[in-house]
Each structure stands twice: as structure tokens, then as C-alpha cells.
Amino acid sequence: MDIDFNKMNGLVPAIIQDSTTRKVLMLGFMNEEAYRQTLATKRVTFWSRTRSCLWTKGETSGNYLELVSLKADCDNDTLLVEVIPHGPTCHKGTDTCWGETNDRNPLLFLTELQDFIYKRHEEMPEGSYTTSLFKDGTNRMAQKVGEEALEAVIEAVTGNDERLIYECSDMLYHLIVLLTSKGLRIEQIAKELEERHKPSWHKH
């Protein structure tokens, strides 16, 4: 990666983003030595402009940033650093330097689940329930979606919220399996709902 360290007298901004929640945690600066040390140690290291020295995040607090990926922008003068934070990022004790809580939106897991089920479809490992559904064919997968939907309806009418969530989870999982077998993804459903939310949308 050819980073342009010359534009800012040897420094480049480094935007730190949580690789899971996608929230921006902080902004720091790296020189070439900090950049190379970050790659070598897998712990994010910056150049302190006030102390004129390298500092690895968490070297005193223990709240370090584990490197996941690092890439430059289109001009090669700004870095996007994806990390796994171990503890609060801000020196004031907050999750981010903007005082935000770094909570993960559970909806993001649906893409992870979709990727996992897609991988199952590609690899078809023996002993996997998901594999068995793919092998049983479309009719069986569609039947399972219907069965789980019916159980969700029953829980909505006569059950409790905990059981309703459980059955809806089963229904959604089997729906993603069915979509995957057709070469589709759950994000396409989300996109369709997004389109329907627009004032200009009209039912077909």
C-alpha cells in the first residue's frame, strides 16, 4: 500500500472504526513508523502530535485496539482502520470519542447469518442441518417456512412474547435458507421494503 505521508508533514489521519458495529470510535494520526508498527503488532499505534512520539492505544489503560484491516482512501492520504476495541476507546472512559455507546445493531447479524448460510450452500458440509435442508429441495424448504410461520401465528394469538420471538426466529432462518437456495439474499427483501417506504412507491 503506497501511503502519501508528505501532504501533512509526515502524518496521515487514521479513522478508527469498529469492524462489527461499524461505528467510528476515534480519529488519530499515523506517521510511517506508526503505520508499520500497527501492521507488525496488530495493535493500533499512533503518532502523538503533542508529545512528538509513538503511542500504542491502550499501553497504559489496557484498552487497546486490535487491528482487523487497514486501507487508504482514493488519494492515499487518509487511512480507514477497522478494529476490535478491547475496552472503551476514549481516554475519558466512553466507548467513542464522541461520547456514544458502541452498541451493535442486532440487525447487522442478519447479513452475517446470510453469509454463513450461503457458505453452507457452497460447501454442503455433512452433518449440518442447513445442508440437509438444501438437499431436501425447494418444496421441503418452503414447507418449513410455512410451518414456522404458522407456529409464530399461534404464539402471537395464544402464547407469550418469548415464544413468539423464538418461533419468528425459526421462521426467519428458514426463509433465509429458502432465499439462498434461489440465489437470493435477505438484503434484497430489505431493499424491497425500503423501496416500498418511499412516497413514490405504488403497489404493483
mmCIF file of N, CA and C in Angstrom, residues 60-196:
data_model
loop_
_atom_site.group_PDB
_atom_site.id
_atom_site.type_symbol
_atom_site.label_atom_id
_atom_site.label_comp_id
_atom_site.label_asym_id
_atom_site.label_seq_id
_atom_site.Cartn_x
_atom_site.Cartn_y
_atom_site.Cartn_z
ATOM 1 N N THR A 60 -1.155 2.127 28.452
ATOM 2 C CA THR A 60 -1.250 2.402 29.893
ATOM 3 C C THR A 60 -2.589 1.944 30.477
ATOM 4 N N SER A 61 -3.674 2.111 29.715
ATOM 5 C CA SER A 61 -5.008 1.749 30.214
ATOM 6 C C SER A 61 -5.351 0.287 30.000
ATOM 7 N N GLY A 62 -4.711 -0.351 29.014
ATOM 8 C CA GLY A 62 -5.071 -1.723 28.657
ATOM 9 C C GLY A 62 -6.194 -1.799 27.645
ATOM 10 N N ASN A 63 -6.773 -0.639 27.300
ATOM 11 C CA ASN A 63 -7.883 -0.596 26.346
ATOM 12 C C ASN A 63 -7.337 -0.455 24.919
ATOM 13 N N TYR A 64 -6.786 -1.543 24.410
ATOM 14 C CA TYR A 64 -6.124 -1.477 23.123
ATOM 15 C C TYR A 64 -7.085 -1.733 21.962
ATOM 16 N N LEU A 65 -6.610 -1.415 20.767
ATOM 17 C CA LEU A 65 -7.391 -1.593 19.543
ATOM 18 C C LEU A 65 -6.728 -2.678 18.700
ATOM 19 N N GLU A 66 -7.418 -3.789 18.547
ATOM 20 C CA GLU A 66 -6.896 -4.918 17.766
ATOM 21 C C GLU A 66 -7.180 -4.696 16.281
ATOM 22 N N LEU A 67 -6.141 -4.705 15.482
ATOM 23 C CA LEU A 67 -6.279 -4.426 14.056
ATOM 24 C C LEU A 67 -6.999 -5.558 13.330
ATOM 25 N N VAL A 68 -7.999 -5.181 12.522
ATOM 26 C CA VAL A 68 -8.694 -6.128 11.654
ATOM 27 C C VAL A 68 -8.293 -5.890 10.200
ATOM 28 N N SER A 69 -8.379 -4.642 9.766
ATOM 29 C CA SER A 69 -7.976 -4.300 8.401
ATOM 30 C C SER A 69 -7.579 -2.836 8.355
ATOM 31 N N LEU A 70 -6.856 -2.496 7.305
ATOM 32 C CA LEU A 70 -6.391 -1.123 7.137
ATOM 33 C C LEU A 70 -6.334 -0.821 5.651
ATOM 34 N N LYS A 71 -6.960 0.294 5.260
ATOM 35 C CA LYS A 71 -6.940 0.661 3.846
ATOM 36 C C LYS A 71 -6.887 2.170 3.686
ATOM 37 N N ALA A 72 -6.339 2.581 2.561
ATOM 38 C CA ALA A 72 -6.210 4.007 2.255
ATOM 39 C C ALA A 72 -7.383 4.476 1.412
ATOM 40 N N ASP A 73 -7.620 5.790 1.456
ATOM 41 C CA ASP A 73 -8.679 6.352 0.631
ATOM 42 C C ASP A 73 -8.179 6.547 -0.802
ATOM 43 N N CYS A 74 -9.011 7.190 -1.624
ATOM 44 C CA CYS A 74 -8.713 7.329 -3.053
ATOM 45 C C CYS A 74 -7.463 8.160 -3.323
ATOM 46 N N ASP A 75 -7.105 9.058 -2.380
ATOM 47 C CA ASP A 75 -5.915 9.891 -2.564
ATOM 48 C C ASP A 75 -4.703 9.348 -1.815
ATOM 49 N N ASN A 76 -4.874 8.209 -1.167
ATOM 50 C CA ASN A 76 -3.786 7.579 -0.400
ATOM 51 C C ASN A 76 -3.226 8.479 0.700
ATOM 52 N N ASP A 77 -4.096 9.363 1.253
ATOM 53 C CA ASP A 77 -3.603 10.241 2.315
ATOM 54 C C ASP A 77 -4.470 10.206 3.574
ATOM 55 N N THR A 78 -5.397 9.259 3.627
ATOM 56 C CA THR A 78 -6.215 9.049 4.818
ATOM 57 C C THR A 78 -6.437 7.547 4.977
ATOM 58 N N LEU A 79 -6.346 7.076 6.212
ATOM 59 C CA LEU A 79 -6.496 5.649 6.473
ATOM 60 C C LEU A 79 -7.815 5.346 7.162
ATOM 61 N N LEU A 80 -8.437 4.254 6.756
ATOM 62 C CA LEU A 80 -9.584 3.704 7.472
ATOM 63 C C LEU A 80 -9.099 2.430 8.152
ATOM 64 N N VAL A 81 -9.129 2.442 9.476
ATOM 65 C CA VAL A 81 -8.591 1.337 10.260
ATOM 66 C C VAL A 81 -9.745 0.646 10.986
ATOM 67 N N GLU A 82 -10.035 -0.579 10.581
ATOM 68 C CA GLU A 82 -11.090 -1.356 11.227
ATOM 69 C C GLU A 82 -10.477 -2.166 12.362
ATOM 70 N N VAL A 83 -11.147 -2.123 13.516
ATOM 71 C CA VAL A 83 -10.556 -2.711 14.722
ATOM 72 C C VAL A 83 -11.601 -3.477 15.532
ATOM 73 N N ILE A 84 -11.075 -4.252 16.466
ATOM 74 C CA ILE A 84 -11.881 -4.797 17.558
ATOM 75 C C ILE A 84 -11.411 -4.069 18.817
ATOM 76 N N PRO A 85 -12.267 -3.220 19.409
ATOM 77 C CA PRO A 85 -11.829 -2.487 20.602
ATOM 78 C C PRO A 85 -11.882 -3.379 21.841
ATOM 79 N N HIS A 86 -10.846 -3.303 22.631
ATOM 80 C CA HIS A 86 -10.813 -4.028 23.907
ATOM 81 C C HIS A 86 -10.918 -3.002 25.021
ATOM 82 N N GLY A 87 -12.151 -2.708 25.394
ATOM 83 C CA GLY A 87 -12.414 -1.673 26.381
ATOM 84 C C GLY A 87 -12.806 -0.371 25.715
ATOM 85 N N PRO A 88 -13.151 0.646 26.520
ATOM 86 C CA PRO A 88 -13.517 1.960 25.975
ATOM 87 C C PRO A 88 -12.377 2.553 25.163
ATOM 88 N N THR A 89 -12.718 3.272 24.104
ATOM 89 C CA THR A 89 -11.690 3.859 23.245
ATOM 90 C C THR A 89 -11.226 5.218 23.752
ATOM 91 N N CYS A 90 -12.150 6.036 24.214
ATOM 92 C CA CYS A 90 -11.796 7.403 24.630
ATOM 93 C C CYS A 90 -11.084 7.406 25.982
ATOM 94 N N HIS A 91 -10.127 8.327 26.143
ATOM 95 C CA HIS A 91 -9.409 8.436 27.415
ATOM 96 C C HIS A 91 -10.323 8.896 28.545
ATOM 97 N N LYS A 92 -11.513 9.399 28.183
ATOM 98 C CA LYS A 92 -12.472 9.816 29.206
ATOM 99 C C LYS A 92 -13.346 8.657 29.678
ATOM 100 N N GLY A 93 -13.129 7.484 29.098
ATOM 101 C CA GLY A 93 -13.850 6.293 29.553
ATOM 102 C C GLY A 93 -15.084 5.947 28.758
ATOM 103 N N THR A 94 -15.372 6.704 27.703
ATOM 104 C CA THR A 94 -16.533 6.403 26.863
ATOM 105 C C THR A 94 -16.125 5.497 25.703
ATOM 106 N N ASP A 95 -17.112 4.839 25.121
ATOM 107 C CA ASP A 95 -16.841 3.889 24.037
ATOM 108 C C ASP A 95 -16.229 4.567 22.823
ATOM 109 N N THR A 96 -16.675 5.787 22.529
ATOM 110 C CA THR A 96 -16.141 6.537 21.399
ATOM 111 C C THR A 96 -15.721 7.916 21.888
ATOM 112 N N CYS A 97 -14.950 8.613 21.057
ATOM 113 C CA CYS A 97 -14.517 9.966 21.426
ATOM 114 C C CYS A 97 -15.621 10.997 21.243
ATOM 115 N N TRP A 98 -16.799 10.556 20.834
ATOM 116 C CA TRP A 98 -17.962 11.434 20.711
ATOM 117 C C TRP A 98 -18.985 11.128 21.798
ATOM 118 N N GLY A 99 -18.592 10.329 22.756
ATOM 119 C CA GLY A 99 -19.466 10.015 23.879
ATOM 120 C C GLY A 99 -20.591 9.064 23.559
ATOM 121 N N GLU A 100 -20.491 8.368 22.429
ATOM 122 C CA GLU A 100 -21.543 7.436 22.035
ATOM 123 C C GLU A 100 -21.330 6.071 22.675
ATOM 124 N N THR A 101 -22.406 5.327 22.796
ATOM 125 C CA THR A 101 -22.320 3.932 23.231
ATOM 126 C C THR A 101 -22.094 3.067 22.003
ATOM 127 N N ASN A 102 -21.102 2.227 22.050
ATOM 128 C CA ASN A 102 -20.731 1.417 20.894
ATOM 129 C C ASN A 102 -21.497 0.099 20.890
ATOM 130 N N ASP A 103 -22.814 0.220 20.854
ATOM 131 C CA ASP A 103 -23.662 -0.970 20.810
ATOM 132 C C ASP A 103 -23.838 -1.434 19.373
ATOM 133 N N ARG A 104 -23.861 -2.721 19.211
ATOM 134 C CA ARG A 104 -24.079 -3.285 17.895
ATOM 135 C C ARG A 104 -25.571 -3.335 17.589
ATOM 136 N N ASN A 105 -25.944 -2.920 16.385
ATOM 137 C CA ASN A 105 -27.323 -3.063 15.933
ATOM 138 C C ASN A 105 -27.555 -4.531 15.592
ATOM 139 N N PRO A 106 -28.434 -5.237 16.305
ATOM 140 C CA PRO A 106 -28.633 -6.661 16.055
ATOM 141 C C PRO A 106 -29.030 -6.984 14.615
ATOM 142 N N LEU A 107 -29.593 -6.005 13.902
ATOM 143 C CA LEU A 107 -29.968 -6.259 12.509
ATOM 144 C C LEU A 107 -28.755 -6.567 11.641
ATOM 145 N N LEU A 108 -27.587 -6.075 12.049
ATOM 146 C CA LEU A 108 -26.371 -6.352 11.276
ATOM 147 C C LEU A 108 -26.049 -7.841 11.259
ATOM 148 N N PHE A 109 -26.534 -8.578 12.276
ATOM 149 C CA PHE A 109 -26.251 -10.009 12.317
ATOM 150 C C PHE A 109 -26.932 -10.758 11.180
ATOM 151 N N LEU A 110 -28.015 -10.198 10.652
ATOM 152 C CA LEU A 110 -28.718 -10.886 9.566
ATOM 153 C C LEU A 110 -27.808 -11.072 8.355
ATOM 154 N N THR A 111 -26.963 -10.094 8.075
ATOM 155 C CA THR A 111 -26.019 -10.253 6.967
ATOM 156 C C THR A 111 -25.000 -11.338 7.283
ATOM 157 N N GLU A 112 -24.531 -11.392 8.538
ATOM 158 C CA GLU A 112 -23.608 -12.463 8.938
ATOM 159 C C GLU A 112 -24.268 -13.828 8.787
ATOM 160 N N LEU A 113 -25.525 -13.916 9.227
ATOM 161 C CA LEU A 113 -26.249 -15.180 9.101
ATOM 162 C C LEU A 113 -26.442 -15.543 7.642
ATOM 163 N N GLN A 114 -26.769 -14.550 6.826
ATOM 164 C CA GLN A 114 -26.925 -14.790 5.392
ATOM 165 C C GLN A 114 -25.621 -15.316 4.794
ATOM 166 N N ASP A 115 -24.495 -14.704 5.157
ATOM 167 C CA ASP A 115 -23.194 -15.154 4.656
ATOM 168 C C ASP A 115 -22.889 -16.579 5.101
ATOM 169 N N PHE A 116 -23.230 -16.887 6.346
ATOM 170 C CA PHE A 116 -22.992 -18.229 6.882
ATOM 171 C C PHE A 116 -23.808 -19.275 6.121
ATOM 172 N N ILE A 117 -25.088 -18.961 5.886
ATOM 173 C CA ILE A 117 -25.958 -19.904 5.175
ATOM 174 C C ILE A 117 -25.524 -20.044 3.722
ATOM 175 N N TYR A 118 -25.070 -18.935 3.116
ATOM 176 C CA TYR A 118 -24.547 -19.001 1.747
ATOM 177 C C TYR A 118 -23.328 -19.923 1.685
ATOM 178 N N LYS A 119 -22.461 -19.817 2.697
ATOM 179 C CA LYS A 119 -21.280 -20.677 2.742
ATOM 180 C C LYS A 119 -21.687 -22.141 2.889
ATOM 181 N N ARG A 120 -22.683 -22.395 3.697
ATOM 182 C CA ARG A 120 -23.197 -23.767 3.824
ATOM 183 C C ARG A 120 -23.675 -24.285 2.465
ATOM 184 N N HIS A 121 -24.342 -23.413 1.715
ATOM 185 C CA HIS A 121 -24.854 -23.805 0.397
ATOM 186 C C HIS A 121 -23.714 -24.102 -0.565
ATOM 187 N N GLU A 122 -22.622 -23.365 -0.415
ATOM 188 C CA GLU A 122 -21.460 -23.581 -1.271
ATOM 189 C C GLU A 122 -20.715 -24.864 -0.909
ATOM 190 N N GLU A 123 -20.547 -25.091 0.390
ATOM 191 C CA GLU A 123 -19.702 -26.196 0.850
ATOM 192 C C GLU A 123 -20.471 -27.478 1.151
ATOM 193 N N MET A 124 -21.724 -27.355 1.553
ATOM 194 C CA MET A 124 -22.591 -28.502 1.864
ATOM 195 C C MET A 124 -21.907 -29.509 2.793
ATOM 196 N N PRO A 125 -21.463 -29.059 3.984
ATOM 197 C CA PRO A 125 -20.782 -29.982 4.897
ATOM 198 C C PRO A 125 -21.746 -31.036 5.448
ATOM 199 N N GLU A 126 -21.244 -32.244 5.600
ATOM 200 C CA GLU A 126 -22.068 -33.329 6.139
ATOM 201 C C GLU A 126 -22.376 -33.068 7.611
ATOM 202 N N GLY A 127 -23.564 -33.493 8.031
ATOM 203 C CA GLY A 127 -23.960 -33.346 9.424
ATOM 204 C C GLY A 127 -24.582 -32.012 9.755
ATOM 205 N N SER A 128 -24.663 -31.106 8.797
ATOM 206 C CA SER A 128 -25.245 -29.787 9.028
ATOM 207 C C SER A 128 -26.744 -29.824 8.739
ATOM 208 N N TYR A 129 -27.536 -29.254 9.648
ATOM 209 C CA TYR A 129 -28.984 -29.177 9.430
ATOM 210 C C TYR A 129 -29.292 -28.332 8.205
ATOM 211 N N THR A 130 -28.537 -27.239 8.041
ATOM 212 C CA THR A 130 -28.755 -26.379 6.882
ATOM 213 C C THR A 130 -28.487 -27.136 5.584
ATOM 214 N N THR A 131 -27.425 -27.931 5.572
ATOM 215 C CA THR A 131 -27.123 -28.761 4.407
ATOM 216 C C THR A 131 -28.276 -29.707 4.097
ATOM 217 N N SER A 132 -28.840 -30.312 5.147
ATOM 218 C CA SER A 132 -29.940 -31.254 4.939
ATOM 219 C C SER A 132 -31.154 -30.573 4.321
ATOM 220 N N LEU A 133 -31.379 -29.300 4.684
ATOM 221 C CA LEU A 133 -32.499 -28.568 4.092
ATOM 222 C C LEU A 133 -32.266 -28.339 2.601
ATOM 223 N N PHE A 134 -31.043 -27.943 2.246
ATOM 224 C CA PHE A 134 -30.728 -27.738 0.833
ATOM 225 C C PHE A 134 -30.894 -29.038 0.043
ATOM 226 N N LYS A 135 -30.482 -30.146 0.636
ATOM 227 C CA LYS A 135 -30.581 -31.433 -0.050
ATOM 228 C C LYS A 135 -32.029 -31.883 -0.203
ATOM 229 N N ASP A 136 -32.878 -31.481 0.740
ATOM 230 C CA ASP A 136 -34.291 -31.885 0.676
ATOM 231 C C ASP A 136 -35.053 -31.177 -0.436
ATOM 232 N N GLY A 137 -34.548 -30.041 -0.902
ATOM 233 C CA GLY A 137 -35.158 -29.359 -2.038
ATOM 234 C C GLY A 137 -36.106 -28.239 -1.679
ATOM 235 N N THR A 138 -36.552 -27.548 -2.698
ATOM 236 C CA THR A 138 -37.369 -26.346 -2.533
ATOM 237 C C THR A 138 -38.676 -26.612 -1.808
ATOM 238 N N ASN A 139 -39.355 -27.691 -2.165
ATOM 239 C CA ASN A 139 -40.650 -27.971 -1.542
ATOM 240 C C ASN A 139 -40.528 -28.092 -0.030
ATOM 241 N N ARG A 140 -39.501 -28.816 0.424
ATOM 242 C CA ARG A 140 -39.312 -29.003 1.861
ATOM 243 C C ARG A 140 -38.949 -27.688 2.536
ATOM 244 N N MET A 141 -38.084 -26.902 1.907
ATOM 245 C CA MET A 141 -37.696 -25.620 2.491
ATOM 246 C C MET A 141 -38.898 -24.678 2.590
ATOM 247 N N ALA A 142 -39.702 -24.645 1.555
ATOM 248 C CA ALA A 142 -40.903 -23.804 1.566
ATOM 249 C C ALA A 142 -41.888 -24.285 2.626
ATOM 250 N N GLN A 143 -41.989 -25.604 2.759
ATOM 251 C CA GLN A 143 -42.869 -26.172 3.782
ATOM 252 C C GLN A 143 -42.425 -25.749 5.178
ATOM 253 N N LYS A 144 -41.118 -25.764 5.435
ATOM 254 C CA LYS A 144 -40.604 -25.375 6.739
ATOM 255 C C LYS A 144 -40.898 -23.908 7.044
ATOM 256 N N VAL A 145 -40.797 -23.038 6.029
ATOM 257 C CA VAL A 145 -41.136 -21.629 6.231
ATOM 258 C C VAL A 145 -42.600 -21.513 6.639
ATOM 259 N N GLY A 146 -43.468 -22.261 5.954
ATOM 260 C CA GLY A 146 -44.890 -22.232 6.278
ATOM 261 C C GLY A 146 -45.171 -22.757 7.668
ATOM 262 N N GLU A 147 -44.519 -23.859 8.041
ATOM 263 C CA GLU A 147 -44.718 -24.440 9.366
ATOM 264 C C GLU A 147 -44.300 -23.469 10.465
ATOM 265 N N GLU A 148 -43.133 -22.861 10.277
ATOM 266 C CA GLU A 148 -42.646 -21.930 11.302
ATOM 267 C C GLU A 148 -43.504 -20.667 11.360
ATOM 268 N N ALA A 149 -44.012 -20.220 10.220
ATOM 269 C CA ALA A 149 -44.900 -19.059 10.201
ATOM 270 C C ALA A 149 -46.189 -19.359 10.964
ATOM 271 N N LEU A 150 -46.720 -20.566 10.776
ATOM 272 C CA LEU A 150 -47.937 -20.964 11.489
ATOM 273 C C LEU A 150 -47.688 -21.012 12.991
ATOM 274 N N GLU A 151 -46.540 -21.541 13.384
ATOM 275 C CA GLU A 151 -46.223 -21.605 14.815
ATOM 276 C C GLU A 151 -46.073 -20.195 15.394
ATOM 277 N N ALA A 152 -45.535 -19.281 14.607
ATOM 278 C CA ALA A 152 -45.420 -17.896 15.061
ATOM 279 C C ALA A 152 -46.802 -17.275 15.255
ATOM 280 N N VAL A 153 -47.710 -17.564 14.322
ATOM 281 C CA VAL A 153 -49.081 -17.053 14.437
ATOM 282 C C VAL A 153 -49.747 -17.590 15.695
ATOM 283 N N ILE A 154 -49.558 -18.870 15.961
ATOM 284 C CA ILE A 154 -50.170 -19.496 17.144
ATOM 285 C C ILE A 154 -49.643 -18.839 18.420
ATOM 286 N N GLU A 155 -48.337 -18.610 18.474
ATOM 287 C CA GLU A 155 -47.761 -17.973 19.655
ATOM 288 C C GLU A 155 -48.237 -16.538 19.807
ATOM 289 N N ALA A 156 -48.453 -15.845 18.687
ATOM 290 C CA ALA A 156 -48.942 -14.468 18.743
ATOM 291 C C ALA A 156 -50.342 -14.407 19.332
ATOM 292 N N VAL A 157 -51.141 -15.441 19.039
ATOM 293 C CA VAL A 157 -52.542 -15.450 19.474
ATOM 294 C C VAL A 157 -52.710 -16.035 20.865
ATOM 295 N N THR A 158 -51.994 -17.122 21.141
ATOM 296 C CA THR A 158 -52.244 -17.844 22.399
ATOM 297 C C THR A 158 -51.008 -17.965 23.293
ATOM 298 N N GLY A 159 -49.849 -17.552 22.836
ATOM 299 C CA GLY A 159 -48.626 -17.754 23.600
ATOM 300 C C GLY A 159 -48.132 -16.494 24.270
ATOM 301 N N ASN A 160 -46.811 -16.436 24.463
ATOM 302 C CA ASN A 160 -46.205 -15.268 25.098
ATOM 303 C C ASN A 160 -45.138 -14.681 24.177
ATOM 304 N N ASP A 161 -44.646 -13.516 24.562
ATOM 305 C CA ASP A 161 -43.690 -12.801 23.701
ATOM 306 C C ASP A 161 -42.403 -13.588 23.490
ATOM 307 N N GLU A 162 -41.942 -14.265 24.537
ATOM 308 C CA GLU A 162 -40.692 -15.026 24.421
ATOM 309 C C GLU A 162 -40.816 -16.132 23.379
ATOM 310 N N ARG A 163 -41.921 -16.847 23.410
ATOM 311 C CA ARG A 163 -42.139 -17.926 22.441
ATOM 312 C C ARG A 163 -42.373 -17.359 21.042
ATOM 313 N N LEU A 164 -43.016 -16.212 20.962
ATOM 314 C CA LEU A 164 -43.248 -15.575 19.665
ATOM 315 C C LEU A 164 -41.911 -15.217 19.009
ATOM 316 N N ILE A 165 -41.000 -14.639 19.793
ATOM 317 C CA ILE A 165 -39.679 -14.303 19.261
ATOM 318 C C ILE A 165 -38.952 -15.562 18.811
ATOM 319 N N TYR A 166 -39.066 -16.619 19.588
ATOM 320 C CA TYR A 166 -38.411 -17.888 19.258
ATOM 321 C C TYR A 166 -38.903 -18.431 17.921
ATOM 322 N N GLU A 167 -40.207 -18.463 17.754
ATOM 323 C CA GLU A 167 -40.777 -19.025 16.525
ATOM 324 C C GLU A 167 -40.519 -18.111 15.324
ATOM 325 N N CYS A 168 -40.552 -16.812 15.535
ATOM 326 C CA CYS A 168 -40.238 -15.886 14.438
ATOM 327 C C CYS A 168 -38.777 -16.043 13.996
ATOM 328 N N SER A 169 -37.903 -16.335 14.955
ATOM 329 C CA SER A 169 -36.501 -16.576 14.623
ATOM 330 C C SER A 169 -36.363 -17.814 13.756
ATOM 331 N N ASP A 170 -37.088 -18.875 14.108
ATOM 332 C CA ASP A 170 -37.087 -20.087 13.284
ATOM 333 C C ASP A 170 -37.587 -19.789 11.871
ATOM 334 N N MET A 171 -38.661 -19.010 11.806
ATOM 335 C CA MET A 171 -39.251 -18.686 10.511
ATOM 336 C C MET A 171 -38.262 -17.893 9.646
ATOM 337 N N LEU A 172 -37.581 -16.911 10.256
ATOM 338 C CA LEU A 172 -36.654 -16.078 9.501
ATOM 339 C C LEU A 172 -35.449 -16.883 9.029
ATOM 340 N N TYR A 173 -34.956 -17.760 9.885
ATOM 341 C CA TYR A 173 -33.830 -18.610 9.493
ATOM 342 C C TYR A 173 -34.199 -19.463 8.278
ATOM 343 N N HIS A 174 -35.351 -20.117 8.329
ATOM 344 C CA HIS A 174 -35.757 -20.978 7.215
ATOM 345 C C HIS A 174 -36.056 -20.161 5.959
ATOM 346 N N LEU A 175 -36.524 -18.928 6.135
ATOM 347 C CA LEU A 175 -36.754 -18.058 4.983
ATOM 348 C C LEU A 175 -35.426 -17.717 4.302
ATOM 349 N N ILE A 176 -34.387 -17.431 5.095
ATOM 350 C CA ILE A 176 -33.074 -17.130 4.509
ATOM 351 C C ILE A 176 -32.529 -18.350 3.778
ATOM 352 N N VAL A 177 -32.738 -19.528 4.326
ATOM 353 C CA VAL A 177 -32.312 -20.760 3.647
ATOM 354 C C VAL A 177 -33.016 -20.888 2.300
ATOM 355 N N LEU A 178 -34.318 -20.651 2.299
ATOM 356 C CA LEU A 178 -35.087 -20.747 1.057
ATOM 357 C C LEU A 178 -34.609 -19.714 0.036
ATOM 358 N N LEU A 179 -34.405 -18.483 0.484
ATOM 359 C CA LEU A 179 -33.913 -17.435 -0.414
ATOM 360 C C LEU A 179 -32.550 -17.815 -1.006
ATOM 361 N N THR A 180 -31.676 -18.333 -0.155
ATOM 362 C CA THR A 180 -30.339 -18.714 -0.599
ATOM 363 C C THR A 180 -30.406 -19.794 -1.670
ATOM 364 N N SER A 181 -31.312 -20.730 -1.500
ATOM 365 C CA SER A 181 -31.445 -21.809 -2.490
ATOM 366 C C SER A 181 -31.879 -21.276 -3.853
ATOM 367 N N LYS A 182 -32.502 -20.103 -3.850
ATOM 368 C CA LYS A 182 -32.961 -19.472 -5.089
ATOM 369 C C LYS A 182 -31.964 -18.438 -5.611
ATOM 370 N N GLY A 183 -30.796 -18.363 -4.966
ATOM 371 C CA GLY A 183 -29.801 -17.383 -5.384
ATOM 372 C C GLY A 183 -30.112 -15.977 -4.921
ATOM 373 N N LEU A 184 -30.941 -15.843 -3.898
ATOM 374 C CA LEU A 184 -31.343 -14.533 -3.381
ATOM 375 C C LEU A 184 -30.778 -14.336 -1.983
ATOM 376 N N ARG A 185 -30.866 -13.095 -1.485
ATOM 377 C CA ARG A 185 -30.358 -12.757 -0.163
ATOM 378 C C ARG A 185 -31.386 -11.953 0.618
ATOM 379 N N ILE A 186 -31.272 -12.008 1.939
ATOM 380 C CA ILE A 186 -32.204 -11.295 2.803
ATOM 381 C C ILE A 186 -32.124 -9.790 2.585
ATOM 382 N N GLU A 187 -30.942 -9.283 2.161
ATOM 383 C CA GLU A 187 -30.805 -7.852 1.907
ATOM 384 C C GLU A 187 -31.721 -7.388 0.772
ATOM 385 N N GLN A 188 -32.046 -8.297 -0.152
ATOM 386 C CA GLN A 188 -32.959 -7.937 -1.237
ATOM 387 C C GLN A 188 -34.375 -7.711 -0.715
ATOM 388 N N ILE A 189 -34.722 -8.426 0.348
ATOM 389 C CA ILE A 189 -36.016 -8.190 0.994
ATOM 390 C C ILE A 189 -36.006 -6.825 1.667
ATOM 391 N N ALA A 190 -34.900 -6.528 2.349
ATOM 392 C CA ALA A 190 -34.771 -5.224 2.996
ATOM 393 C C ALA A 190 -34.835 -4.095 1.971
ATOM 394 N N LYS A 191 -34.198 -4.303 0.816
ATOM 395 C CA LYS A 191 -34.208 -3.294 -0.239
ATOM 396 C C LYS A 191 -35.625 -3.080 -0.765
ATOM 397 N N GLU A 192 -36.368 -4.155 -0.925
ATOM 398 C CA GLU A 192 -37.754 -4.046 -1.388
ATOM 399 C C GLU A 192 -38.601 -3.258 -0.389
ATOM 400 N N LEU A 193 -38.416 -3.533 0.896
ATOM 401 C CA LEU A 193 -39.162 -2.804 1.927
ATOM 402 C C LEU A 193 -38.773 -1.331 1.944
ATOM 403 N N GLU A 194 -37.482 -1.066 1.702
ATOM 404 C CA GLU A 194 -37.017 0.320 1.625
ATOM 405 C C GLU A 194 -37.694 1.056 0.475
ATOM 406 N N GLU A 195 -37.812 0.388 -0.670
ATOM 407 C CA GLU A 195 -38.476 0.992 -1.825
ATOM 408 C C GLU A 195 -39.944 1.270 -1.515
ATOM 409 N N ARG A 196 -40.579 0.329 -0.832
ATOM 410 C CA ARG A 196 -41.996 0.499 -0.502
ATOM 411 C C ARG A 196 -42.237 1.646 0.468
#
